[in-house]
Amino acid sequence: MGSVGAAMAQISVSVPSRVSAGENFRLAYTINTQDVDNFRAGAIPSGLELIAGPYRSEQSSFQMMNGHTSSSSSITFTYTLYADRNGTYTIPPAHAIVNGHHVSSRAVKVTVSGRARNTGGAPKMHQDDYADEPHLRSAGSPITGKDLFIKVTANKHRVHEQEPVLLTYKVYTLVDLSQLEGKMPDLTGFHSQEIPLPQQKSFHVENVNGRAYRAVTWSQYLMYPQMTGKLKIPSITFKGIVVEENRNVDPFEAFLNGGSGYVEVKRNIVAPGVDIQVDPLPAKPKDFSGGVGKFNISAQLNKAEVRAGDPITMRVVVGGTGNLKLIKQPVVNLPKDFDKYDPKVTDKTKLTNTGVGGNMVYDFLFVPRNQGKYTIPAVSFTYYDTDANAYKTIKTKPFEVNVLPGGDKGSSESFASLKDNDIHDIKTGNSTVHQVDDFFYGSAAYWITIALLLTAFVVLFIVFRKRALDNANIVKMREKRATKIARKRLKKASQLMFKHQSAEFYDEVLRALWGYVGYKLNMPVEKLSRENIKGELGSHGVPDECIDKFIAALDECEFERYAPGDSSGNMEKTFQYAMTAIMEIEDVMNKKKRK
């Protein structure tokens, strides 16, 4: 997971602007990265009392679209405060070190007035006048479709083929949503591109049916229909995590137990599907480029006068908004005395919520062979204009090229010049005479060399064929790499252990364990879990005691990272656990393979 740069790091703060005297409330600081050191909250002013905290929680989310993975992470420090007496209090900024740089939050004001009703000591998280913050519910409270849902909107429901549709997924919530994951599946009939949005989501308030929701645009896609008819964009199930408050836990006990006053509830949110009616384009002209949208074209020549044999570059630029990445290459018709080469194509487009915009640049290189004056005809480009609902043809201007005689070669060439002809004069002078048996060809050394080359060819053919077969077997290659990678990472972990770098040591051991079993069982990262590992190892004939030892090694590594006591002793014990678990599984699976 990438870290946020110091210039982008920020500390956001949430606290109710108004509370009642005698009431508990929550003060939360969120930093948009987990690479945080030396976090310090501002001094709590007199009139407010610190009851418990800080509770530390970390959030991460991942998204994958068209093979591209994006991730975001944050860390939140939460305090429970008590409003002792009326007044307006300013809580100073909090401070932290992010990537070696100092970062501060803003100062916040809290107004204490009136007296609180009997709330049973439960912390008050947010008032109604602070509606842009999440409402923390009691553990076990039901979460309905009216509390958390996703709206899906399309800017158009009827388009022509290749005409883009903007699809927007918007989240509405009344609860404290800490994490959400979901991705667009591979679709038949659409070419889809995800519009990049900020990874750090910023909620705002929207009223829906008289209720104030926290809302955020979660993701947007540009969908280019490749087929006609009624196409279906299916529903997507997002996996979310909602934080609820366990009010039965004493705040001091929650503080001592590492923030156990909060629970995380998994929730699936179904984003509904959308139907798009795609109409076919009218009868297509013969020179149709495939472009649908709004385009322009221009061209320029790097020089209008050259010598025969010298290259000329002609740049053709197609710009505008539409399916620029899917258009055909413009056709440049050249005089017959010109040699043309394949163009260099430069993509200068960018994705926006109105479509793909920018330029596609084509640099054509050609070489005139003979002198004379030539005309390069205009380059035409035919596309379908979605605004006018009609085909349009746009053209560049033609170019005149004056070709001068090329270098030392004229139109009248002398056949006496050796360099310009392939018929040479008869060689005169002394010559050397050799015996027939002096030639290498046909000699004993010649046949021995041929035999050695044939033998080397056969050996190399067998070796490379076996290697190619092994490389073709992806599962076999991953199995072979599993032990090698695990050994390499455990070696690095041992070096970290001797340097007493405990955090890096445990990270490396965990990577060795997860990486080994992932490669050995050919399991993708998203399916790596303790339950799946148990099932897969069992299906490969690994005994239960070996499986339990491997799972115990994972648990031991995660536990010992934060365990008190001698860190060197903890690291050495964890290292032995991990190495023993991997060696026993390797031994069992190798024995099974030999049988």
Coordinates of C-alpha atoms in Angstrom, one line a residue:
M1 CA 0.0 0.0 0.0
G2 CA 1.5 3.3 -1.0
S3 CA 2.0 6.1 1.5
V4 CA 0.7 9.6 1.2
G5 CA 3.4 12.3 0.5
A6 CA 3.9 14.9 3.2
A7 CA 2.5 17.6 0.9
M8 CA -0.8 15.7 0.6
A9 CA -1.0 14.5 4.2
Q10 CA -3.6 16.2 6.4
I11 CA -5.3 15.7 9.8
S12 CA -9.0 16.2 9.7
V13 CA -10.9 16.7 13.0
S14 CA -14.5 15.9 13.9
V15 CA -16.3 17.1 17.0
P16 CA -19.8 18.3 17.8
S17 CA -20.0 22.1 17.7
R18 CA -22.5 22.2 20.5
V19 CA -23.1 19.8 23.5
S20 CA -24.9 20.0 26.9
A21 CA -23.2 20.3 30.2
G22 CA -22.8 16.9 31.9
E23 CA -22.6 15.1 28.6
N24 CA -19.9 12.9 27.1
F25 CA -18.9 13.4 23.5
R26 CA -16.3 12.2 21.0
L27 CA -13.3 14.0 19.5
A28 CA -11.8 12.2 16.5
Y29 CA -8.6 13.0 14.4
T30 CA -8.2 11.2 11.0
I31 CA -5.0 11.2 9.1
N32 CA -5.1 10.1 5.4
T33 CA -2.2 7.6 5.7
Q34 CA -1.1 5.0 8.2
D35 CA 2.6 6.1 8.1
V36 CA 2.2 8.2 11.3
D37 CA 4.6 8.8 14.1
N38 CA 4.4 10.8 17.4
F39 CA 0.8 11.8 17.2
R40 CA -0.1 14.4 19.9
A41 CA -3.5 15.9 20.5
G42 CA -3.9 19.5 21.6
A43 CA -4.2 20.3 25.3
I44 CA -7.8 19.9 26.6
P45 CA -9.0 23.2 28.0
S46 CA -10.3 23.6 31.5
G47 CA -14.1 23.0 31.5
L48 CA -13.7 19.8 29.4
E49 CA -12.3 16.6 30.9
L50 CA -10.6 13.7 29.1
I51 CA -12.5 10.5 30.0
A52 CA -10.8 8.0 27.8
G53 CA -8.6 7.7 24.7
P54 CA -7.0 7.7 22.4
Y55 CA -8.7 4.7 20.7
R56 CA -6.7 3.9 17.5
S57 CA -8.3 2.4 14.5
E58 CA -7.0 1.9 11.0
Q59 CA -9.0 1.7 7.7
S60 CA -8.0 0.5 4.3
S61 CA -9.9 0.1 1.0
F62 CA -8.9 -1.4 -2.3
Q63 CA -10.4 -1.1 -5.8
M64 CA -9.6 -2.9 -9.0
M65 CA -10.7 -1.8 -12.5
N66 CA -9.5 -3.1 -15.9
G67 CA -6.4 -4.6 -14.2
H68 CA -5.5 -1.4 -12.3
T69 CA -5.5 -1.5 -8.6
S70 CA -6.0 1.5 -6.3
S71 CA -5.9 1.7 -2.6
S72 CA -6.4 4.2 0.2
S73 CA -5.8 4.0 4.0
S74 CA -6.2 6.2 7.0
I75 CA -5.8 6.1 10.8
T76 CA -8.1 7.6 13.4
F77 CA -7.4 8.6 17.0
T78 CA -10.6 9.0 19.1
Y79 CA -11.0 10.6 22.5
T80 CA -14.0 10.6 24.8
L81 CA -14.5 14.0 26.5
Y82 CA -16.8 15.2 29.3
A83 CA -18.5 18.6 29.2
D84 CA -18.1 19.8 32.8
R85 CA -19.5 23.4 32.7
N86 CA -21.0 25.9 30.2
G87 CA -18.9 28.0 28.0
T88 CA -17.1 28.1 24.6
Y89 CA -13.9 26.2 24.5
T90 CA -11.1 26.0 21.8
I91 CA -9.3 22.7 21.4
P92 CA -5.8 23.5 20.0
P93 CA -4.5 21.8 16.9
A94 CA -3.2 18.2 17.0
H95 CA 0.3 17.4 15.7
A96 CA 1.9 14.4 14.0
I97 CA 5.0 13.4 12.0
V98 CA 4.2 12.0 8.6
N99 CA 7.0 10.8 6.4
G100 CA 9.4 12.8 8.5
H101 CA 7.4 16.0 8.1
H102 CA 5.4 17.9 10.7
V103 CA 1.6 18.0 10.0
S104 CA -1.1 19.9 12.1
S105 CA -4.9 19.9 12.2
R106 CA -7.1 22.9 12.6
A107 CA -8.2 24.2 16.0
V108 CA -11.9 23.5 16.8
K109 CA -14.5 25.2 19.1
V110 CA -17.1 23.4 21.3
T111 CA -19.9 25.3 22.9
V112 CA -21.3 23.8 26.1
S113 CA -24.8 25.0 27.2
G114 CA -27.8 23.8 29.2
R115 CA -27.9 20.5 31.0
A116 CA -27.9 17.0 29.5
R117 CA -30.7 14.5 29.8
N118 CA -29.8 11.2 31.5
T119 CA -28.0 9.2 28.8
G120 CA -26.7 6.5 31.0
G121 CA -23.1 7.6 30.6
A122 CA -23.0 6.8 26.9
P123 CA -20.8 9.2 24.9
K124 CA -22.6 11.6 22.6
M125 CA -20.9 11.4 19.3
H126 CA -22.6 14.1 17.1
Q127 CA -25.5 16.5 17.4
D128 CA -28.1 17.2 14.7
D129 CA -26.4 20.5 13.9
Y130 CA -23.3 18.5 12.9
A131 CA -25.1 16.5 10.2
D132 CA -22.1 16.1 7.9
E133 CA -20.5 13.7 10.4
P134 CA -21.5 10.0 10.8
H135 CA -23.9 8.8 13.5
L136 CA -22.4 6.1 15.7
R137 CA -25.1 3.6 16.5
S138 CA -25.3 1.1 19.4
A139 CA -24.0 -2.4 18.7
G140 CA -26.7 -4.7 17.4
S141 CA -28.8 -1.8 15.9
P142 CA -30.3 -3.0 12.6
I143 CA -29.0 -1.3 9.4
T144 CA -31.7 -1.0 6.8
G145 CA -31.7 0.0 3.1
K146 CA -32.8 3.4 4.2
D147 CA -29.8 3.8 6.4
L148 CA -27.2 2.9 3.8
F149 CA -27.7 2.6 0.1
I150 CA -26.0 3.4 -3.3
K151 CA -27.7 5.3 -6.2
V152 CA -26.7 4.5 -9.7
T153 CA -27.3 7.1 -12.4
A154 CA -26.5 7.3 -16.1
N155 CA -26.4 10.6 -18.0
K156 CA -28.1 9.0 -21.0
H157 CA -30.3 5.9 -21.3
R158 CA -30.5 5.9 -25.1
V159 CA -27.4 6.4 -27.2
H160 CA -25.8 5.3 -30.5
E161 CA -23.1 2.6 -30.6
Q162 CA -19.7 4.0 -29.5
E163 CA -21.4 7.0 -27.9
P164 CA -20.2 7.2 -24.2
V165 CA -22.5 6.8 -21.2
L166 CA -21.4 8.3 -17.9
L167 CA -22.2 5.9 -15.0
T168 CA -22.1 7.4 -11.4
Y169 CA -22.2 5.4 -8.2
K170 CA -23.1 7.6 -5.2
V171 CA -23.2 6.4 -1.6
Y172 CA -25.7 7.7 0.9
T173 CA -25.3 6.9 4.6
L174 CA -26.8 7.6 8.1
V175 CA -24.2 5.3 9.8
D176 CA -20.4 5.4 10.3
L177 CA -19.2 3.7 7.1
S178 CA -15.5 3.1 7.6
Q179 CA -14.7 0.9 4.5
L180 CA -16.3 0.1 1.2
E181 CA -15.1 -2.2 -1.6
G182 CA -16.6 -2.9 -5.0
K183 CA -15.6 -3.1 -8.6
M184 CA -17.2 -3.1 -12.1
P185 CA -17.2 -6.6 -13.5
D186 CA -16.0 -7.4 -17.1
L187 CA -19.0 -6.5 -19.3
T188 CA -20.0 -7.9 -22.6
G189 CA -20.9 -5.3 -25.1
F190 CA -19.2 -2.4 -23.4
H191 CA -15.7 -0.9 -23.4
S192 CA -15.5 0.6 -19.9
Q193 CA -13.0 3.1 -18.4
E194 CA -13.0 4.2 -14.8
I195 CA -12.7 7.9 -14.2
P196 CA -10.0 8.7 -11.5
L197 CA -11.5 10.2 -8.4
P198 CA -9.7 11.2 -5.1
Q199 CA -8.9 8.2 -3.0
Q200 CA -9.6 10.2 0.2
K201 CA -13.4 10.5 0.1
S202 CA -15.0 13.8 1.2
F203 CA -18.7 13.5 2.3
H204 CA -21.3 16.2 2.0
V205 CA -24.9 16.5 3.2
E206 CA -27.8 15.8 0.8
N207 CA -31.5 15.6 1.7
V208 CA -33.3 12.5 0.4
N209 CA -37.1 12.2 1.2
G210 CA -36.7 14.7 4.0
R211 CA -33.7 13.0 5.7
A212 CA -30.2 14.4 5.8
Y213 CA -27.7 11.9 4.5
R214 CA -23.9 12.0 4.2
A215 CA -23.3 11.5 0.5
V216 CA -20.2 11.0 -1.7
T217 CA -19.6 10.1 -5.3
W218 CA -17.8 6.8 -4.9
S219 CA -16.9 5.9 -8.5
Q220 CA -17.6 6.9 -12.1
Y221 CA -17.2 5.0 -15.4
L222 CA -17.4 5.9 -19.0
M223 CA -19.1 3.1 -20.9
Y224 CA -18.7 2.8 -24.7
P225 CA -21.3 0.4 -26.1
Q226 CA -19.9 -1.9 -28.8
M227 CA -23.2 -3.6 -29.6
T228 CA -26.7 -2.5 -30.4
G229 CA -30.0 -3.3 -28.7
K230 CA -31.0 -3.2 -25.0
L231 CA -27.8 -3.7 -23.0
K232 CA -27.8 -4.4 -19.3
I233 CA -25.2 -3.0 -16.8
P234 CA -25.6 -5.5 -14.0
S235 CA -26.0 -4.7 -10.3
I236 CA -22.8 -4.6 -8.2
T237 CA -22.6 -5.8 -4.6
F238 CA -20.3 -3.6 -2.5
K239 CA -18.8 -4.9 0.7
G240 CA -18.9 -2.3 3.5
I241 CA -17.9 -2.1 7.1
V242 CA -20.0 0.0 9.6
V243 CA -18.6 1.0 13.0
E244 CA -21.0 0.7 15.9
E245 CA -20.6 1.6 19.6
N246 CA -20.7 -1.0 22.3
R247 CA -22.3 1.0 25.1
N248 CA -22.2 -1.8 27.5
V249 CA -18.4 -1.5 27.9
D250 CA -17.1 1.0 30.5
P251 CA -15.0 3.7 28.8
F252 CA -12.0 3.1 31.0
E253 CA -12.2 -0.7 30.3
A254 CA -12.4 0.1 26.6
F255 CA -9.3 2.3 26.9
L256 CA -7.3 -0.4 28.7
N257 CA -8.4 -3.1 26.2
G258 CA -7.3 -1.1 23.1
G259 CA -10.6 0.4 22.0
S260 CA -13.0 -2.5 22.5
G261 CA -15.8 0.0 23.0
Y262 CA -16.4 -0.2 19.2
V263 CA -17.4 -3.1 16.9
E264 CA -17.2 -3.4 13.2
V265 CA -20.3 -4.8 11.3
K266 CA -20.0 -6.2 7.7
R267 CA -22.7 -5.0 5.4
N268 CA -23.4 -5.8 1.7
I269 CA -24.8 -2.9 -0.3
V270 CA -26.3 -3.8 -3.7
A271 CA -26.0 -1.1 -6.3
P272 CA -28.9 -1.6 -8.8
G273 CA -28.3 -2.4 -12.5
V274 CA -29.1 0.0 -15.4
D275 CA -30.6 -0.6 -18.8
I276 CA -29.1 1.2 -21.8
Q277 CA -30.8 1.3 -25.2
V278 CA -28.1 1.4 -27.9
D279 CA -29.3 2.4 -31.4
P280 CA -27.2 1.4 -34.5
L281 CA -25.5 4.2 -36.5
P282 CA -27.0 5.1 -39.8
A283 CA -25.6 3.4 -43.0
K284 CA -21.8 4.0 -42.6
P285 CA -19.8 5.8 -45.3
K286 CA -17.0 3.8 -47.0
D287 CA -14.4 6.1 -45.4
F288 CA -15.9 6.1 -41.9
S289 CA -13.2 6.3 -39.2
G290 CA -15.2 4.7 -36.4
G291 CA -15.2 8.0 -34.5
V292 CA -18.3 9.0 -32.6
G293 CA -18.4 12.4 -30.9
K294 CA -17.1 15.8 -31.8
F295 CA -13.7 16.0 -33.6
N296 CA -11.3 18.3 -35.5
I297 CA -8.3 17.6 -37.6
S298 CA -5.1 19.5 -38.5
A299 CA -1.8 18.7 -40.3
Q300 CA 1.6 20.2 -40.7
L301 CA 4.8 19.5 -42.7
N302 CA 8.2 19.9 -41.2
K303 CA 9.7 21.2 -44.5
A304 CA 8.3 22.0 -47.9
E305 CA 11.6 21.7 -49.8
V306 CA 14.0 18.7 -49.6
R307 CA 16.5 16.8 -51.7
A308 CA 15.6 13.5 -53.2
G309 CA 16.3 10.7 -50.7
D310 CA 15.9 13.0 -47.6
P311 CA 13.0 12.2 -45.2
I312 CA 10.0 14.4 -44.6
T313 CA 7.7 14.2 -41.5
M314 CA 4.0 15.0 -41.7
R315 CA 2.1 15.4 -38.4
V316 CA -1.6 14.8 -38.4
V317 CA -3.5 15.6 -35.2
V318 CA -7.1 14.4 -34.6
G319 CA -8.6 16.1 -31.5
G320 CA -11.9 16.6 -29.8
T321 CA -14.1 14.5 -27.5
G322 CA -15.4 11.0 -28.1
N323 CA -14.0 7.6 -28.6
L324 CA -10.6 8.8 -29.6
K325 CA -8.8 5.7 -28.6
L326 CA -11.0 3.5 -30.9
I327 CA -10.7 5.5 -34.1
K328 CA -9.0 4.3 -37.3
Q329 CA -5.7 5.8 -38.3
P330 CA -6.1 8.6 -40.8
V331 CA -5.1 7.7 -44.4
V332 CA -2.4 9.9 -46.1
N333 CA -2.3 9.5 -49.9
L334 CA 1.2 10.2 -51.3
P335 CA 2.5 10.6 -54.9
K336 CA 3.8 7.3 -56.4
D337 CA 7.4 8.5 -56.2
F338 CA 7.3 8.7 -52.4
D339 CA 8.2 5.8 -50.0
K340 CA 5.9 5.8 -46.9
Y341 CA 6.6 4.2 -43.5
D342 CA 4.3 3.3 -40.6
P343 CA 3.5 6.3 -38.4
K344 CA 4.5 6.9 -34.9
V345 CA 1.3 7.3 -32.8
T346 CA 1.2 9.5 -29.6
D347 CA -1.7 9.3 -27.2
K348 CA -2.3 12.7 -25.7
T349 CA -5.8 12.1 -24.4
K350 CA -7.2 12.2 -20.9
L351 CA -10.4 10.8 -19.3
T352 CA -13.0 13.2 -18.0
N353 CA -16.7 12.9 -17.0
T354 CA -17.6 14.2 -20.5
G355 CA -15.6 11.5 -22.3
V356 CA -12.1 10.9 -23.6
G357 CA -10.7 14.3 -24.7
G358 CA -7.5 15.6 -26.1
N359 CA -5.5 14.6 -29.2
M360 CA -4.2 11.6 -31.1
V361 CA -1.0 12.5 -32.9
Y362 CA 0.2 10.6 -36.0
D363 CA 3.7 11.3 -37.3
F364 CA 4.1 10.0 -40.9
L365 CA 7.6 9.6 -42.3
F366 CA 8.1 9.5 -46.1
V367 CA 11.0 9.8 -48.5
P368 CA 10.7 11.3 -52.1
R369 CA 12.9 9.3 -54.6
N370 CA 13.0 11.7 -57.6
Q371 CA 13.2 15.5 -58.0
G372 CA 10.2 17.5 -59.0
K373 CA 7.2 19.4 -57.6
Y374 CA 4.5 17.3 -55.9
T375 CA 1.2 17.8 -54.1
I376 CA 0.3 15.9 -51.0
P377 CA -3.6 15.8 -51.0
A378 CA -5.7 16.9 -48.1
V379 CA -6.2 14.2 -45.3
S380 CA -9.9 13.6 -44.7
F381 CA -11.6 12.2 -41.6
T382 CA -15.2 11.1 -41.4
Y383 CA -17.0 10.7 -38.1
Y384 CA -20.5 10.6 -36.6
D385 CA -21.4 13.9 -34.9
T386 CA -23.5 13.1 -31.9
D387 CA -24.8 16.7 -31.6
A388 CA -26.0 16.9 -35.2
N389 CA -26.9 13.1 -35.4
A390 CA -25.2 13.0 -38.8
Y391 CA -21.9 12.0 -40.4
K392 CA -19.4 14.8 -41.0
T393 CA -16.2 14.8 -43.1
I394 CA -13.4 17.2 -42.1
K395 CA -10.2 17.8 -44.0
T396 CA -6.7 19.2 -43.6
K397 CA -5.1 21.6 -46.2
P398 CA -3.0 20.1 -49.1
F399 CA 0.7 20.6 -49.2
E400 CA 3.1 21.4 -52.0
V401 CA 6.6 19.8 -51.8
N402 CA 9.5 20.8 -54.0
V403 CA 12.1 18.0 -54.3
L404 CA 15.6 19.0 -55.5
P405 CA 18.2 16.7 -57.0
G406 CA 19.6 14.4 -54.3
G407 CA 23.2 14.9 -53.2
D408 CA 25.9 13.7 -55.7
K409 CA 23.4 11.6 -57.7
G410 CA 22.0 13.3 -60.7
S411 CA 19.6 12.2 -63.4
S412 CA 22.5 11.4 -65.8
E413 CA 24.8 8.9 -64.1
S414 CA 28.3 7.8 -65.3
F415 CA 28.7 4.1 -65.7
A416 CA 32.4 4.6 -65.3
S417 CA 31.7 5.4 -61.6
L418 CA 32.3 2.3 -59.5
K419 CA 30.2 3.4 -56.6
D420 CA 27.1 4.0 -58.7
N421 CA 27.1 0.7 -60.6
D422 CA 27.1 -3.0 -59.8
I423 CA 29.3 -4.1 -62.8
H424 CA 32.9 -3.8 -61.9
D425 CA 36.0 -3.8 -64.1
I426 CA 38.1 -6.9 -64.4
K427 CA 40.6 -7.1 -61.6
T428 CA 44.2 -6.9 -62.9
G429 CA 47.6 -7.6 -61.2
N430 CA 49.1 -10.6 -59.4
S431 CA 46.9 -13.3 -58.0
T432 CA 47.5 -16.2 -55.5
V433 CA 47.1 -19.8 -56.5
H434 CA 45.9 -22.5 -54.0
Q435 CA 46.0 -26.3 -54.1
V436 CA 42.7 -28.1 -54.2
D437 CA 43.2 -29.8 -50.9
D438 CA 44.1 -26.5 -49.2
F439 CA 40.5 -25.4 -48.8
F440 CA 38.7 -25.8 -45.5
Y441 CA 35.5 -26.9 -47.2
G442 CA 35.4 -30.7 -47.5
S443 CA 38.4 -31.2 -45.2
A444 CA 38.4 -33.5 -42.1
A445 CA 38.3 -30.4 -39.8
Y446 CA 35.2 -29.2 -41.7
W447 CA 33.3 -32.4 -41.1
I448 CA 34.3 -32.6 -37.4
T449 CA 33.1 -29.0 -37.0
I450 CA 29.8 -29.9 -38.6
A451 CA 29.4 -32.9 -36.3
L452 CA 30.1 -30.8 -33.2
L453 CA 27.6 -28.1 -34.3
L454 CA 24.9 -30.7 -34.9
T455 CA 25.5 -32.4 -31.5
A456 CA 25.4 -29.0 -29.7
F457 CA 22.1 -28.1 -31.6
V458 CA 20.5 -31.4 -30.4
V459 CA 21.5 -30.9 -26.8
L460 CA 20.4 -27.3 -26.7
F461 CA 17.1 -28.2 -28.4
I462 CA 16.4 -30.8 -25.7
V463 CA 17.3 -28.4 -22.8
F464 CA 15.3 -25.5 -24.1
R465 CA 12.3 -27.6 -25.0
K466 CA 12.2 -28.9 -21.4
R467 CA 12.5 -25.4 -20.1
A468 CA 9.8 -24.2 -22.4
L469 CA 7.5 -27.0 -21.2
D470 CA 8.2 -26.2 -17.6
N471 CA 7.6 -22.5 -18.2
A472 CA 4.3 -23.3 -19.9
N473 CA 3.2 -25.1 -16.8
I474 CA 2.4 -22.0 -14.7
V475 CA 1.3 -24.0 -11.6
K476 CA 4.5 -26.0 -11.6
M477 CA 6.6 -22.9 -11.9
R478 CA 4.7 -21.2 -9.1
E479 CA 5.3 -24.3 -6.9
K480 CA 9.0 -24.2 -7.6
R481 CA 9.2 -20.5 -6.8
A482 CA 7.3 -20.9 -3.5
T483 CA 10.2 -22.4 -1.5
K484 CA 12.8 -20.1 -3.2
I485 CA 10.8 -17.0 -2.3
A486 CA 10.1 -18.1 1.2
R487 CA 13.8 -19.0 1.8
K488 CA 14.8 -15.5 0.5
R489 CA 12.3 -13.7 2.7
L490 CA 13.2 -15.7 5.8
K491 CA 16.9 -15.0 5.2
K492 CA 16.0 -11.3 5.0
A493 CA 13.9 -11.7 8.2
S494 CA 16.9 -13.2 10.0
Q495 CA 19.0 -10.2 9.1
L496 CA 16.3 -7.9 10.5
M497 CA 16.2 -10.0 13.7
F498 CA 19.9 -9.5 14.3
K499 CA 19.5 -5.8 13.7
H500 CA 16.6 -5.8 16.3
Q501 CA 14.2 -4.2 13.7
S502 CA 11.1 -5.9 15.1
A503 CA 8.4 -4.3 13.0
E504 CA 10.2 -4.9 9.7
F505 CA 11.0 -8.5 10.9
Y506 CA 7.4 -9.5 11.5
D507 CA 6.3 -7.9 8.2
E508 CA 8.9 -10.0 6.3
V509 CA 7.9 -13.2 8.1
L510 CA 4.3 -12.7 7.4
R511 CA 5.1 -12.0 3.7
A512 CA 7.1 -15.2 3.7
L513 CA 4.2 -17.3 5.1
W514 CA 1.5 -15.8 2.9
G515 CA 3.7 -15.7 -0.2
Y516 CA 4.8 -19.4 0.3
V517 CA 1.3 -20.8 0.6
G518 CA -0.1 -18.5 -2.2
Y519 CA 2.6 -19.7 -4.7
K520 CA 2.6 -23.4 -3.5
L521 CA -1.2 -23.7 -3.8
N522 CA -1.5 -21.4 -6.8
M523 CA -4.1 -19.2 -5.0
P524 CA -4.8 -15.6 -5.9
V525 CA -4.3 -13.0 -3.2
E526 CA -8.0 -12.3 -2.8
K527 CA -8.7 -15.9 -1.9
L528 CA -5.9 -16.2 0.7
S529 CA -7.6 -16.8 4.1
R530 CA -7.1 -19.3 6.9
E531 CA -10.2 -21.3 5.9
N532 CA -9.2 -21.5 2.2
I533 CA -5.6 -22.5 3.2
K534 CA -6.9 -25.3 5.4
G535 CA -9.1 -26.7 2.7
E536 CA -6.5 -26.5 -0.1
L537 CA -3.7 -28.0 2.1
G538 CA -6.1 -30.8 3.1
S539 CA -6.9 -31.6 -0.5
H540 CA -3.2 -31.9 -1.2
G541 CA -2.9 -34.6 1.5
V542 CA -1.2 -32.4 4.1
P543 CA -2.0 -33.8 7.6
D544 CA -4.1 -31.7 10.0
E545 CA -1.2 -31.3 12.5
C546 CA 0.9 -29.8 9.8
I547 CA -1.9 -27.5 8.7
D548 CA -2.5 -26.4 12.3
K549 CA 1.2 -25.7 12.8
F550 CA 1.2 -23.4 9.7
I551 CA -1.9 -21.5 10.9
A552 CA -0.4 -21.3 14.4
A553 CA 2.7 -19.8 12.8
L554 CA 0.6 -17.0 11.2
D555 CA -1.2 -16.4 14.5
E556 CA 2.1 -16.5 16.4
C557 CA 3.7 -13.9 14.1
E558 CA 0.7 -11.5 14.4
F559 CA 0.5 -12.0 18.2
E560 CA 4.2 -11.6 19.0
R561 CA 4.5 -8.4 17.0
Y562 CA 2.7 -6.6 19.8
A563 CA 3.5 -9.0 22.7
P564 CA 5.3 -7.5 25.7
G565 CA 8.7 -8.8 26.9
D566 CA 12.0 -9.5 25.3
S567 CA 11.6 -8.5 21.6
S568 CA 14.6 -10.6 20.5
G569 CA 13.3 -13.7 22.2
N570 CA 9.9 -13.1 20.6
M571 CA 11.5 -12.7 17.2
E572 CA 13.6 -15.9 17.5
K573 CA 10.6 -17.9 18.6
T574 CA 8.5 -16.6 15.7
F575 CA 11.2 -17.3 13.2
Q576 CA 11.5 -20.9 14.4
Y577 CA 7.7 -21.3 14.1
A578 CA 7.6 -20.0 10.6
M579 CA 10.6 -22.0 9.3
T580 CA 9.3 -25.3 10.9
A581 CA 5.8 -24.9 9.4
I582 CA 7.1 -24.3 5.9
M583 CA 9.6 -27.1 6.0
E584 CA 7.0 -29.7 7.2
I585 CA 4.5 -28.7 4.5
E586 CA 7.3 -28.8 1.9
D587 CA 8.4 -32.2 3.1
V588 CA 4.9 -33.7 3.0
M589 CA 4.1 -32.4 -0.5
N590 CA 7.4 -33.5 -1.9
K591 CA 6.9 -37.0 -0.6
K592 CA 3.5 -37.1 -2.2
K593 CA 4.9 -35.9 -5.5
R594 CA 7.6 -38.6 -5.5
K595 CA 5.0 -41.3 -4.8

